[in-house]
GROMACS .gro file of C-alpha atoms in nm:
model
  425
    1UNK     CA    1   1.062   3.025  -2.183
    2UNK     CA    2   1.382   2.939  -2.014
    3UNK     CA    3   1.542   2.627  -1.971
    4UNK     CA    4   1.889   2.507  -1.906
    5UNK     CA    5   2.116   2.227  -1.784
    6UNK     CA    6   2.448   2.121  -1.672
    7UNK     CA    7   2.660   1.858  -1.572
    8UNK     CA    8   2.896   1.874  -1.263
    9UNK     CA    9   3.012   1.564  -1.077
   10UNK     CA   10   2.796   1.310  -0.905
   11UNK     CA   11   2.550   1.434  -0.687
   12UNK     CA   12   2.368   1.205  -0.367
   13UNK     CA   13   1.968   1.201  -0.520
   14UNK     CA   14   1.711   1.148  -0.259
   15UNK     CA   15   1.485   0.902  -0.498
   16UNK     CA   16   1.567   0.642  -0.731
   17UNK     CA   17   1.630   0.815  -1.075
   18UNK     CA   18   1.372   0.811  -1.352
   19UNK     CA   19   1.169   0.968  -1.614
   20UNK     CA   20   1.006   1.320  -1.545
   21UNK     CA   21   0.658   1.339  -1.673
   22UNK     CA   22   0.451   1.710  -1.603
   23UNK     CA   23   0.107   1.857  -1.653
   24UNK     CA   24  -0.099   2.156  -1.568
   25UNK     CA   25   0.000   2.524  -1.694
   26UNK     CA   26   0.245   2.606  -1.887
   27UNK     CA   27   0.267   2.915  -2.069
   28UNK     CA   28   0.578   3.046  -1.877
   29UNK     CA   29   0.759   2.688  -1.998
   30UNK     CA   30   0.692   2.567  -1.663
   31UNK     CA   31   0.566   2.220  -1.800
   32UNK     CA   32   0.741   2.210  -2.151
   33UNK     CA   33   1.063   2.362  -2.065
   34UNK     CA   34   1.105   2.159  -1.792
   35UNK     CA   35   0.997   1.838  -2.034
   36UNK     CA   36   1.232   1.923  -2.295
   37UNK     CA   37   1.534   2.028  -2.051
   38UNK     CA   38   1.490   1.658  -1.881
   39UNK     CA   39   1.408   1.433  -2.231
   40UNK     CA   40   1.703   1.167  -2.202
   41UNK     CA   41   1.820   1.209  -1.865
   42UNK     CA   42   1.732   1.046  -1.538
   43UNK     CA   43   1.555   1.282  -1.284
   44UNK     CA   44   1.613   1.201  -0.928
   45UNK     CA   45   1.437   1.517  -0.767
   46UNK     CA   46   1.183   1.774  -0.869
   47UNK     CA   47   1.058   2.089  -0.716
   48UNK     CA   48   0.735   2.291  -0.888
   49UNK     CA   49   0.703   2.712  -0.784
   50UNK     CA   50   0.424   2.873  -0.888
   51UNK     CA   51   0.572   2.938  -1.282
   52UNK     CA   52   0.857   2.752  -1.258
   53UNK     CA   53   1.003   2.421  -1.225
   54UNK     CA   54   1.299   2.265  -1.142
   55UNK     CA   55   1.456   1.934  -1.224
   56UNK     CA   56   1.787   1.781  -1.028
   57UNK     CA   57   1.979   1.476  -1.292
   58UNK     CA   58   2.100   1.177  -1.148
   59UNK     CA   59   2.430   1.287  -1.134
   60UNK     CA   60   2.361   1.613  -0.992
   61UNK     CA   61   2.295   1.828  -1.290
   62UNK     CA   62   2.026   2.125  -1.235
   63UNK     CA   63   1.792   2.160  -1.520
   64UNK     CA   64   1.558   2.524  -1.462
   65UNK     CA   65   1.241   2.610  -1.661
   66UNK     CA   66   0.977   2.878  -1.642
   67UNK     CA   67   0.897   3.214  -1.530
   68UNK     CA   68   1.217   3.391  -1.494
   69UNK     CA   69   1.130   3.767  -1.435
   70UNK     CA   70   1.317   3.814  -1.084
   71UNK     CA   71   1.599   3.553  -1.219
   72UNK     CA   72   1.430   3.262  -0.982
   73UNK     CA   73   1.512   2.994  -1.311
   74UNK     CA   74   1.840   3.146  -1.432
   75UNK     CA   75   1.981   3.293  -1.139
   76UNK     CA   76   1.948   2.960  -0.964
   77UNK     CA   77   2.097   2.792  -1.261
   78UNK     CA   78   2.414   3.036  -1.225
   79UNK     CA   79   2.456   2.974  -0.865
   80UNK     CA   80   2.473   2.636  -0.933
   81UNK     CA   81   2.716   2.613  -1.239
   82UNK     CA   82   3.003   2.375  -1.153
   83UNK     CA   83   2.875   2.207  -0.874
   84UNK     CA   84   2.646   1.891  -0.787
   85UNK     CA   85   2.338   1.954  -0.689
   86UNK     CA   86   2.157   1.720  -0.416
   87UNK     CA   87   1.780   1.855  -0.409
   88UNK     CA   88   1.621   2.199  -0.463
   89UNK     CA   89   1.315   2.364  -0.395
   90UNK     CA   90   1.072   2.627  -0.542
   91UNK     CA   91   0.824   2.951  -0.402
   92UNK     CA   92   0.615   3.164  -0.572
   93UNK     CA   93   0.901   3.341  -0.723
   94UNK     CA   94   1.243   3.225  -0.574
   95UNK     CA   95   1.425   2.853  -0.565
   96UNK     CA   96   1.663   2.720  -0.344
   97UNK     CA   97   1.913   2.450  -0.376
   98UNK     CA   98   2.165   2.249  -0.175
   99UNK     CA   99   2.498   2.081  -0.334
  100UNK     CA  100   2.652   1.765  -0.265
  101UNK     CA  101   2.885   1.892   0.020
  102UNK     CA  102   2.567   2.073   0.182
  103UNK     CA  103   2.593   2.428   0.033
  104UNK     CA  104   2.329   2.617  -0.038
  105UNK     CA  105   2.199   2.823  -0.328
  106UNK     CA  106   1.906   3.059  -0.347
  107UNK     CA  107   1.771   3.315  -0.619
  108UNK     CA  108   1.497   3.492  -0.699
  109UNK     CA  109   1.261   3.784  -0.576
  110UNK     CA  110   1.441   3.887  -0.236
  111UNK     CA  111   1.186   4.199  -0.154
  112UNK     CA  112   1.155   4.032   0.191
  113UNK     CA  113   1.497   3.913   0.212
  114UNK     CA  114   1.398   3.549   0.134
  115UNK     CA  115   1.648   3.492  -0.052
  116UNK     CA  116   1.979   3.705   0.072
  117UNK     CA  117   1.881   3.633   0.441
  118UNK     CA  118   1.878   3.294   0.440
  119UNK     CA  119   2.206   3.234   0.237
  120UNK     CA  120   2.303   3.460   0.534
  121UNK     CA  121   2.206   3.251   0.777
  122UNK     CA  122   2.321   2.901   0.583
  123UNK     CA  123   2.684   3.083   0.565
  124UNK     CA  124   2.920   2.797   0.662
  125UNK     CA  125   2.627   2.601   0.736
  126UNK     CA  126   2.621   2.253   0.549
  127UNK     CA  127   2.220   2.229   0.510
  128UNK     CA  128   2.026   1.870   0.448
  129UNK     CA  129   1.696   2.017   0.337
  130UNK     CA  130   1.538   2.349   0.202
  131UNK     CA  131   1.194   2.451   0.160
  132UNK     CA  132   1.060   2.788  -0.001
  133UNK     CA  133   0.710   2.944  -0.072
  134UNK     CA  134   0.596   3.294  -0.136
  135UNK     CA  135   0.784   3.503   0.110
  136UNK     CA  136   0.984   3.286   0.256
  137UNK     CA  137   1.265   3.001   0.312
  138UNK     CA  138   1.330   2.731   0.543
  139UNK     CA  139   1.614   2.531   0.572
  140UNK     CA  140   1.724   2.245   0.759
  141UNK     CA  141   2.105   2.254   0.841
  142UNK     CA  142   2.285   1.917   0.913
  143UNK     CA  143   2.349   1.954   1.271
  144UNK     CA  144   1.952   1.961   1.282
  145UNK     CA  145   1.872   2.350   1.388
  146UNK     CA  146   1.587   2.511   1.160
  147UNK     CA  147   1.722   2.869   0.958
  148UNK     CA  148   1.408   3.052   0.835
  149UNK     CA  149   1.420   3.394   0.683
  150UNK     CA  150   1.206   3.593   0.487
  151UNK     CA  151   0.823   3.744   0.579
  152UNK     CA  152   0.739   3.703   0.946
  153UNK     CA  153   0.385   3.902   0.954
  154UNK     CA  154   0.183   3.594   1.070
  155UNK     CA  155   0.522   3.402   1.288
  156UNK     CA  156   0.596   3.178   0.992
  157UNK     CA  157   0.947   3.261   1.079
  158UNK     CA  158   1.019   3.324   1.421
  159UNK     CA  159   0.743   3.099   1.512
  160UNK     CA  160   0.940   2.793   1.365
  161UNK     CA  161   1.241   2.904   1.511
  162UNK     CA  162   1.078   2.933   1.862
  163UNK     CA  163   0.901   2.603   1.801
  164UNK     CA  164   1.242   2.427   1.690
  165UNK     CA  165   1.467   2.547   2.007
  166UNK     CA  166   1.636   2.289   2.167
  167UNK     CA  167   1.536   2.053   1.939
  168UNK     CA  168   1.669   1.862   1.619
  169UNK     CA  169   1.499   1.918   1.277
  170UNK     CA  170   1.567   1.665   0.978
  171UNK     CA  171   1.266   1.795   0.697
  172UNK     CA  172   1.069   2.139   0.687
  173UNK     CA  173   0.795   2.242   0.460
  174UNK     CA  174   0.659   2.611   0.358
  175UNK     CA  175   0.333   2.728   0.314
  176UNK     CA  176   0.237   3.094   0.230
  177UNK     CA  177   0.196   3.199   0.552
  178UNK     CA  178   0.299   2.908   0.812
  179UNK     CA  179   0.592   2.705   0.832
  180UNK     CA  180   0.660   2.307   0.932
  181UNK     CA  181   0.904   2.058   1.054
  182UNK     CA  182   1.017   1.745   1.166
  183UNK     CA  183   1.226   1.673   1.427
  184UNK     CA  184   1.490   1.384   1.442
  185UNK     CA  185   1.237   1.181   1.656
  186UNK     CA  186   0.916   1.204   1.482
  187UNK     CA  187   0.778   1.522   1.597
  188UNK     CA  188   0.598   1.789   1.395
  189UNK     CA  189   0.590   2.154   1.474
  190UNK     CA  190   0.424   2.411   1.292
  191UNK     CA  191   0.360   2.785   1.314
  192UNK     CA  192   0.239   3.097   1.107
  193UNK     CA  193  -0.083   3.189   0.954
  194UNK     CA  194  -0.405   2.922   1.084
  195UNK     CA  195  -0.705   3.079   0.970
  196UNK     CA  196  -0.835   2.736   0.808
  197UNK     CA  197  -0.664   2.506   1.062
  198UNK     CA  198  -0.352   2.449   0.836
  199UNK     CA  199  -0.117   2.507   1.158
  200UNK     CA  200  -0.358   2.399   1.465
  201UNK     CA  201  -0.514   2.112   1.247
  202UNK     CA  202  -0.233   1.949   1.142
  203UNK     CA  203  -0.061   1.941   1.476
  204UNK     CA  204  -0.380   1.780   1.623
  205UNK     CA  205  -0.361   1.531   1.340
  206UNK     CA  206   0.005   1.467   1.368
  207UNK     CA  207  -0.007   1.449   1.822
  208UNK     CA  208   0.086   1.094   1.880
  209UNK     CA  209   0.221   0.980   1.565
  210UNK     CA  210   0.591   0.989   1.432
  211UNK     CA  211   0.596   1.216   1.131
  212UNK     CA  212   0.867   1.086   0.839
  213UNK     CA  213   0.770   1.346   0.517
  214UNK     CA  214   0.524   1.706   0.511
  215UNK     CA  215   0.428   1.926   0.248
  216UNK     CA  216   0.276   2.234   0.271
  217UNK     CA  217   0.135   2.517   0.020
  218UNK     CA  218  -0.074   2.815  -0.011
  219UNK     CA  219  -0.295   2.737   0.280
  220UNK     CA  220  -0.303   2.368   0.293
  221UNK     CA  221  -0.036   2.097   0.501
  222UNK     CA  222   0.014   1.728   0.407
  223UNK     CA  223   0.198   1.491   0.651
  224UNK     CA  224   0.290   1.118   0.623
  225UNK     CA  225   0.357   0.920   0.955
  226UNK     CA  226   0.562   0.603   0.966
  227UNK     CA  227   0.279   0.400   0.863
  228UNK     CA  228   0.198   0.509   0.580
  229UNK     CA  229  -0.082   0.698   0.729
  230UNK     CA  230  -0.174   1.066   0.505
  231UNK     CA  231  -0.308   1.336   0.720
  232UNK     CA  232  -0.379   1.675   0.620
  233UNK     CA  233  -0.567   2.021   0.737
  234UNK     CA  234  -0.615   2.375   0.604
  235UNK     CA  235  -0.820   2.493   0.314
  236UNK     CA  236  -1.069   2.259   0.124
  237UNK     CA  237  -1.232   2.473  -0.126
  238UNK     CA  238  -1.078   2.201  -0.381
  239UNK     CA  239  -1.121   1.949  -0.174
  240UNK     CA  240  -0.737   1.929  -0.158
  241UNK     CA  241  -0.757   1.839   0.175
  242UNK     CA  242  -1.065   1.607   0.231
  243UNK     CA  243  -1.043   1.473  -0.100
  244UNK     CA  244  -0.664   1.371  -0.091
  245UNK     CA  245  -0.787   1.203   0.242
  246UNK     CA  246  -1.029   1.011   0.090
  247UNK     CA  247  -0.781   0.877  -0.167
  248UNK     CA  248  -0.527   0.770   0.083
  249UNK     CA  249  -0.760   0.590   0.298
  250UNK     CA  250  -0.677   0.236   0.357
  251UNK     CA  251  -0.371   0.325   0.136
  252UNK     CA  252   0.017   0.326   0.285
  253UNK     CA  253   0.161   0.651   0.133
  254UNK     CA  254   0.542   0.736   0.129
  255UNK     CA  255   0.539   1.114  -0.022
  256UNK     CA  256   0.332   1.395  -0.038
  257UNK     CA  257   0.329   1.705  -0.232
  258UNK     CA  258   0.113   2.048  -0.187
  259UNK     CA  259  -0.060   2.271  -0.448
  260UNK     CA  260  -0.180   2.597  -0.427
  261UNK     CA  261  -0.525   2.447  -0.467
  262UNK     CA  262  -0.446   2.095  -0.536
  263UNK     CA  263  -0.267   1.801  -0.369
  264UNK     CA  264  -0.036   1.491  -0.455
  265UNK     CA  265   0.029   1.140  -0.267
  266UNK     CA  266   0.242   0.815  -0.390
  267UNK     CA  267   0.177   0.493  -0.221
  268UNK     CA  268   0.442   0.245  -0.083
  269UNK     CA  269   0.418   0.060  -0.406
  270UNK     CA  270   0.436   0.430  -0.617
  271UNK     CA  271   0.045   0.480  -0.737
  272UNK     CA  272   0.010   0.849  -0.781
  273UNK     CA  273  -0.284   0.995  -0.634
  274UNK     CA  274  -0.432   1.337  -0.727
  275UNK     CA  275  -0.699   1.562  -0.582
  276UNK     CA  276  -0.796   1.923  -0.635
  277UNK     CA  277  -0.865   2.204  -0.840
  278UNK     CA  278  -0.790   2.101  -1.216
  279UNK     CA  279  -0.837   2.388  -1.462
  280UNK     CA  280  -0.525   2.352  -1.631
  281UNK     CA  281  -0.493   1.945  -1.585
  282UNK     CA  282  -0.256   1.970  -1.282
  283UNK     CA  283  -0.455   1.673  -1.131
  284UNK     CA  284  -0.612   1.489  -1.449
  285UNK     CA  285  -0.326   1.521  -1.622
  286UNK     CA  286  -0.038   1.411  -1.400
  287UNK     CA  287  -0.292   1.134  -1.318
  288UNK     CA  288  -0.259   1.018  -1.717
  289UNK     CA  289   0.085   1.048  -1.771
  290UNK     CA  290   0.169   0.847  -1.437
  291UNK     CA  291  -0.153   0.584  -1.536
  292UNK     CA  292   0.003   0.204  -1.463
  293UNK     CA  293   0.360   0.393  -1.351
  294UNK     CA  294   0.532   0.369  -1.031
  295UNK     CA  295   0.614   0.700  -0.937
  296UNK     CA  296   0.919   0.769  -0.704
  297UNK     CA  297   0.906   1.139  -0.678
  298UNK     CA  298   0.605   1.419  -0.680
  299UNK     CA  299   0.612   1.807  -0.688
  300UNK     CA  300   0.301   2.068  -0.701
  301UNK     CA  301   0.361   2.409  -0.815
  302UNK     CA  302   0.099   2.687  -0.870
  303UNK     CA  303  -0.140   2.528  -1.113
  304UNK     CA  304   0.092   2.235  -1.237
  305UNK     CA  305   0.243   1.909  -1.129
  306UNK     CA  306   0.551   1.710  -1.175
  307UNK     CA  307   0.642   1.363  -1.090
  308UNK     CA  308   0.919   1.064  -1.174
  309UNK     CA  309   0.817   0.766  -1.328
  310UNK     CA  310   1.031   0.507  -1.213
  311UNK     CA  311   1.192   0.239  -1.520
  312UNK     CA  312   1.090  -0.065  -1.595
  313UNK     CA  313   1.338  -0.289  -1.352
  314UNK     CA  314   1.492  -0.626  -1.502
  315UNK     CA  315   1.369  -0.976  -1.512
  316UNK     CA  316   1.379  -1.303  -1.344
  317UNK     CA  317   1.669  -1.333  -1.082
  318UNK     CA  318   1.825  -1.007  -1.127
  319UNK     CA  319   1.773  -0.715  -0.916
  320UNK     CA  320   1.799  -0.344  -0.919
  321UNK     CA  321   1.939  -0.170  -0.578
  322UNK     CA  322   1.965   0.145  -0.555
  323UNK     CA  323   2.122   0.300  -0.207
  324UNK     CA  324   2.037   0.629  -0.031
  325UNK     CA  325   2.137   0.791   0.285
  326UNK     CA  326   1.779   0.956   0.450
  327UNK     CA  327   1.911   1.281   0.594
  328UNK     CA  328   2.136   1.369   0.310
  329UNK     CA  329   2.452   1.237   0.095
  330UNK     CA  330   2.739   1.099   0.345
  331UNK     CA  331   3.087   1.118   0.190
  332UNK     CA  332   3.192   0.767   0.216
  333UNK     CA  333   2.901   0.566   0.310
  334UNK     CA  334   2.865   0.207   0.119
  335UNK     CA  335   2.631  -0.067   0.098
  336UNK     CA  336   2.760  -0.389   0.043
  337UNK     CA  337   2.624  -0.760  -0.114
  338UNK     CA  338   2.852  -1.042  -0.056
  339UNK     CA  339   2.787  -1.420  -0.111
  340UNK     CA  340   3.144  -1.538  -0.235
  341UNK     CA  341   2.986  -1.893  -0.311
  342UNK     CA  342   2.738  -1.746  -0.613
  343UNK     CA  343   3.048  -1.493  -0.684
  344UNK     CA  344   2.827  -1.205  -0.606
  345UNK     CA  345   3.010  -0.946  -0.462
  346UNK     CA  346   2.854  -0.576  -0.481
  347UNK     CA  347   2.886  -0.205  -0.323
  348UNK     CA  348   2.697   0.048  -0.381
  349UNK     CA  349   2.780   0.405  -0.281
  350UNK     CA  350   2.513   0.636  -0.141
  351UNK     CA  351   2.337   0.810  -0.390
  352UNK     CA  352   2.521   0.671  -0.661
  353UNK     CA  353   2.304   0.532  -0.948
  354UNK     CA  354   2.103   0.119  -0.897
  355UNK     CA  355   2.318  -0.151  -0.984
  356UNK     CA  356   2.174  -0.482  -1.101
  357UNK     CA  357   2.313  -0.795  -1.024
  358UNK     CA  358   2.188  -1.180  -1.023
  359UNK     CA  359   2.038  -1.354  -0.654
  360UNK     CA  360   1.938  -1.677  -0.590
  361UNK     CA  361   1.600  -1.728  -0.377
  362UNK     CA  362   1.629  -1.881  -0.057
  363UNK     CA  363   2.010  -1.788  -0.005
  364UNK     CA  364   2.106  -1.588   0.301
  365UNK     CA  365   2.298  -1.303   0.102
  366UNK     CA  366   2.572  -1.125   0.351
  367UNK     CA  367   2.502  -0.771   0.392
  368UNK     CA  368   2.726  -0.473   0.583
  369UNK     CA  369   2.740  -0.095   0.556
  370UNK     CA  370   3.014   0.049   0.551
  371UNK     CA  371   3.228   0.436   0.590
  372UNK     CA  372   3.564   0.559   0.497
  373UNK     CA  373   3.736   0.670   0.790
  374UNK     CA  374   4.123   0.751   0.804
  375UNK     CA  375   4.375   0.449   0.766
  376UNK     CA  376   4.101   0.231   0.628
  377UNK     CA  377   3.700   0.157   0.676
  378UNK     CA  378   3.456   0.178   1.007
  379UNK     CA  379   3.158  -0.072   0.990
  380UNK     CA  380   2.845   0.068   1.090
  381UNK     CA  381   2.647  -0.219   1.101
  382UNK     CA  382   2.632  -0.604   0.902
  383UNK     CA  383   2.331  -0.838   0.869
  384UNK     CA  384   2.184  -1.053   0.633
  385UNK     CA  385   1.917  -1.033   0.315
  386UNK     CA  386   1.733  -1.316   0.142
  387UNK     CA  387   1.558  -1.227  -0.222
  388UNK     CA  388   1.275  -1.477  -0.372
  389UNK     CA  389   1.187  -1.576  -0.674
  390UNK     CA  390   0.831  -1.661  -0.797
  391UNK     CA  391   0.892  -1.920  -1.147
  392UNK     CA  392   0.510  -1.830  -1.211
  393UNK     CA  393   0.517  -1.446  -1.227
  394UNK     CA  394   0.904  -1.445  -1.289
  395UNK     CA  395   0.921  -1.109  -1.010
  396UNK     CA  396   1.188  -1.142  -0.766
  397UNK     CA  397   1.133  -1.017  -0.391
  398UNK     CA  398   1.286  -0.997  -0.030
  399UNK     CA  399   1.197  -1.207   0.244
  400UNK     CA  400   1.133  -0.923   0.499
  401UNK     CA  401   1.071  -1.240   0.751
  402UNK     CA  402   1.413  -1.416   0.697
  403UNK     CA  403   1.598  -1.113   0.617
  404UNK     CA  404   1.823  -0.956   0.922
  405UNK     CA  405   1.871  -0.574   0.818
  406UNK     CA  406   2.181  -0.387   0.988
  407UNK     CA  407   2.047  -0.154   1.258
  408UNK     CA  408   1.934   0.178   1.103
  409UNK     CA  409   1.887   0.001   0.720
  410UNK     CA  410   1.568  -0.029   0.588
  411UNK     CA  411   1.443  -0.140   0.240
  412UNK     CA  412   1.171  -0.011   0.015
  413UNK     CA  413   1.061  -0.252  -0.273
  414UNK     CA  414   0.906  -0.039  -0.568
  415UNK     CA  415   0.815  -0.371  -0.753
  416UNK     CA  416   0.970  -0.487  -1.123
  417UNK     CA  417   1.237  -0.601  -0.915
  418UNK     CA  418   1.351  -0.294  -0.759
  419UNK     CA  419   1.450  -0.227  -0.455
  420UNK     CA  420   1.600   0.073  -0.247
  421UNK     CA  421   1.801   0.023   0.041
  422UNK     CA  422   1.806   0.335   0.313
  423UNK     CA  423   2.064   0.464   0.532
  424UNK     CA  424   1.858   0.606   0.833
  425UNK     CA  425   2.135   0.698   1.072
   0.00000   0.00000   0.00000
């Protein structure tokens, strides 16, 4: 077992920070290095390999546990000594990771260049997104093109790159043997191996509907449109695919994770659902720990599972906000709450940890985001909130109705009276 952790300065996460709870397999540490590596800190992004796991702190520390034979859990950790760390991701036996500034990391098994190639191609790149599997590594860059390197024998590679031309890619995904992505306006492509429909399926799925999240893994893809709506294709011997389908139905999910043989969804309101092949727990057991939690964040490795358990929030009038940008930390970039009359007066910086402060229902609460630009600050965009306040239940809430969001803001209300407030531009 292998586990480690560090703390560099404060990193941009992509969900609101919380407790990591694992299950499924772990006899390389996967599951109780990564438990004991987290206990006591706040985890705002997870990624599972196939024997390893990795775990990304609230203020940007990387925590690495598991299988470590071609360095995939301590080389990563090395590469990543000093600096913040934003997300990461995990193959079968390599991991990835981007900084705060956009930098990426990668270590691990490189026998099809998965590893050296694509720090090749990321060289003075600033990336937004990664995504790894077996034999190779996607990455979206910033300025939205697609790098990919690694194992082309079925077009995983080359395929995406083809598919992505000309276009602009915010999120990618990696299967085994086929690749995905997203572009900036909704649009999925996919390519690589589709002998159970996990390329050709999910595009038919996806053709019509604006894509926001994907997942893919061994031979199975998960998508999740902008309503909420799961789809999925590729192998069902698990019924990871049909049976992750029939969870979701009638159900508004917001993230999706991939197994080798099993599969993960959160709802809006952060009820983890589980499906699959369960030998070592992966499914039954993440399903327990996250039992009456509201999960933020999911990953699903080879045979094991990790999510975030959100904390409780605070009572009666007070709120927890919590502000993210959607395509990556932006230097700069604030959120602010002003209602001089109830002295409230709040900013929040993206990706910075949730603030709480006091509202009053029924009060129109000034709102305007905000970015540092030289000899002072550009406004991107002002508007208008109002929270509620229910005496019975004593939960405090947002009145979507009354409320007059900035352009490109949206708001995502994980209940206890939390909220999360998202930069989209």
């Amino acid at each position: 077992m292998h586990f480690a952790e560090q703390h560099p300065a404060p990193a941009s996460p992509a969900h609101p920070a919380g407790q990591l709870v694992a299950a499924g397999l772990g006899l390389q540490g996967q599951v109780p290095g990564i438990l004991l590596g987290a206990k006591g800190h706040r985890i705002a992004a997870v990624a599972a390999g196939d024997y390893h796991s990795l775990a990304v702190t609230d203020d940007g520390a990387l925590i690495t546990a598991g299988l470590d034979d071609d360095e995939q859990v301590s080389g990563i950790f090395a590469a990543a000594s000093g600096k913040a760390v934003f997300s990461v991701a995990a193959g079968g036996f390599h991991s990835l990771a981007v900084t705060h500034d956009g930098r990426l990391l990668a270590a691990g098994k490189d026998q099809n260049k998965q590893v050296s190639d694509i720090l090749a191609a990321a060289r003075g790149t600033p990336v937004a997104a990664v995504a790894c599997a077996a034999v190779h590594s996607l990455a979206a860059a910033r300025d939205g093109r697609v790098l990919a390197a690694g194992w082309d024998g079925d077009g995983q590679v080359t395929g995406i790159l083809d598919a992505a031309r000309d276009v602009k890619v915010r999120a990618v995904a990696a299967g085994d043997f086929h690749s995905l992505a997203v572009t900036a306006d909704g649009r999925l492509l996919a390519a690589g191996r589709d002998d159970d429909r996990q390329v050709s399926g999910i595009l038919d799925a996806a053709r019509g509907k604006r894509v926001v999240a994907v997942s893919a893994a061994a031979l199975q893809s998960l998508a999740v449109t902008d309503e909420g709506e799961l789809l999925a294709a590729g192998r069902d011997g698990n019924h990871q695919v049909s049976g992750i389908l029939r969870a979701a139905q009638g159900l508004r999910i917001a993230a999706v994770a991939a197994g080798h043989l099993h599969s993960l969804a959160v709802t809006r309101d952060g009820r983890l659902l589980a499906v699959g092949k369960d030998s070592d727990k992966q499914v039954s057991g993440i399903l327990a720990e996250t039992k009456d939690k509201q999960v933020t964040a999911v990953a699903a490795g080879g045979y094991h599972s990790l999510a975030v358990i959100a904390p409780d929030g605070p009572r009666g009038r007070t709120v927890r906000v919590a502000f993210v940008a959607a395509h990556g930390p932006e230097q700069g970039v604030t959120l602010q709450f002003l209602e001089p009359e109830d002295g409230l007066d709040v900013r929040l910086y993206a990706g910075r940890p949730a603030r709480d402060f006091a509202v009053r229902e029924g009060v129109a609460v000034r709102t305007a985001v905000r970015r540092d630009a030289d000899g002072g600050e550009e406004v991107l965009g002002t508007g208008s909130v109002h929270f509620t306040y229910d005496e019975l239940t004593g939960v405090a809430g947002l009145d979507t109705r009354a409320s007059r969001f900035p352009s490109h803001l949206t708001c995502t209300s994980h209940g206890g009276n939390r909220f999360t407030f998202t930069w989209n531009r």
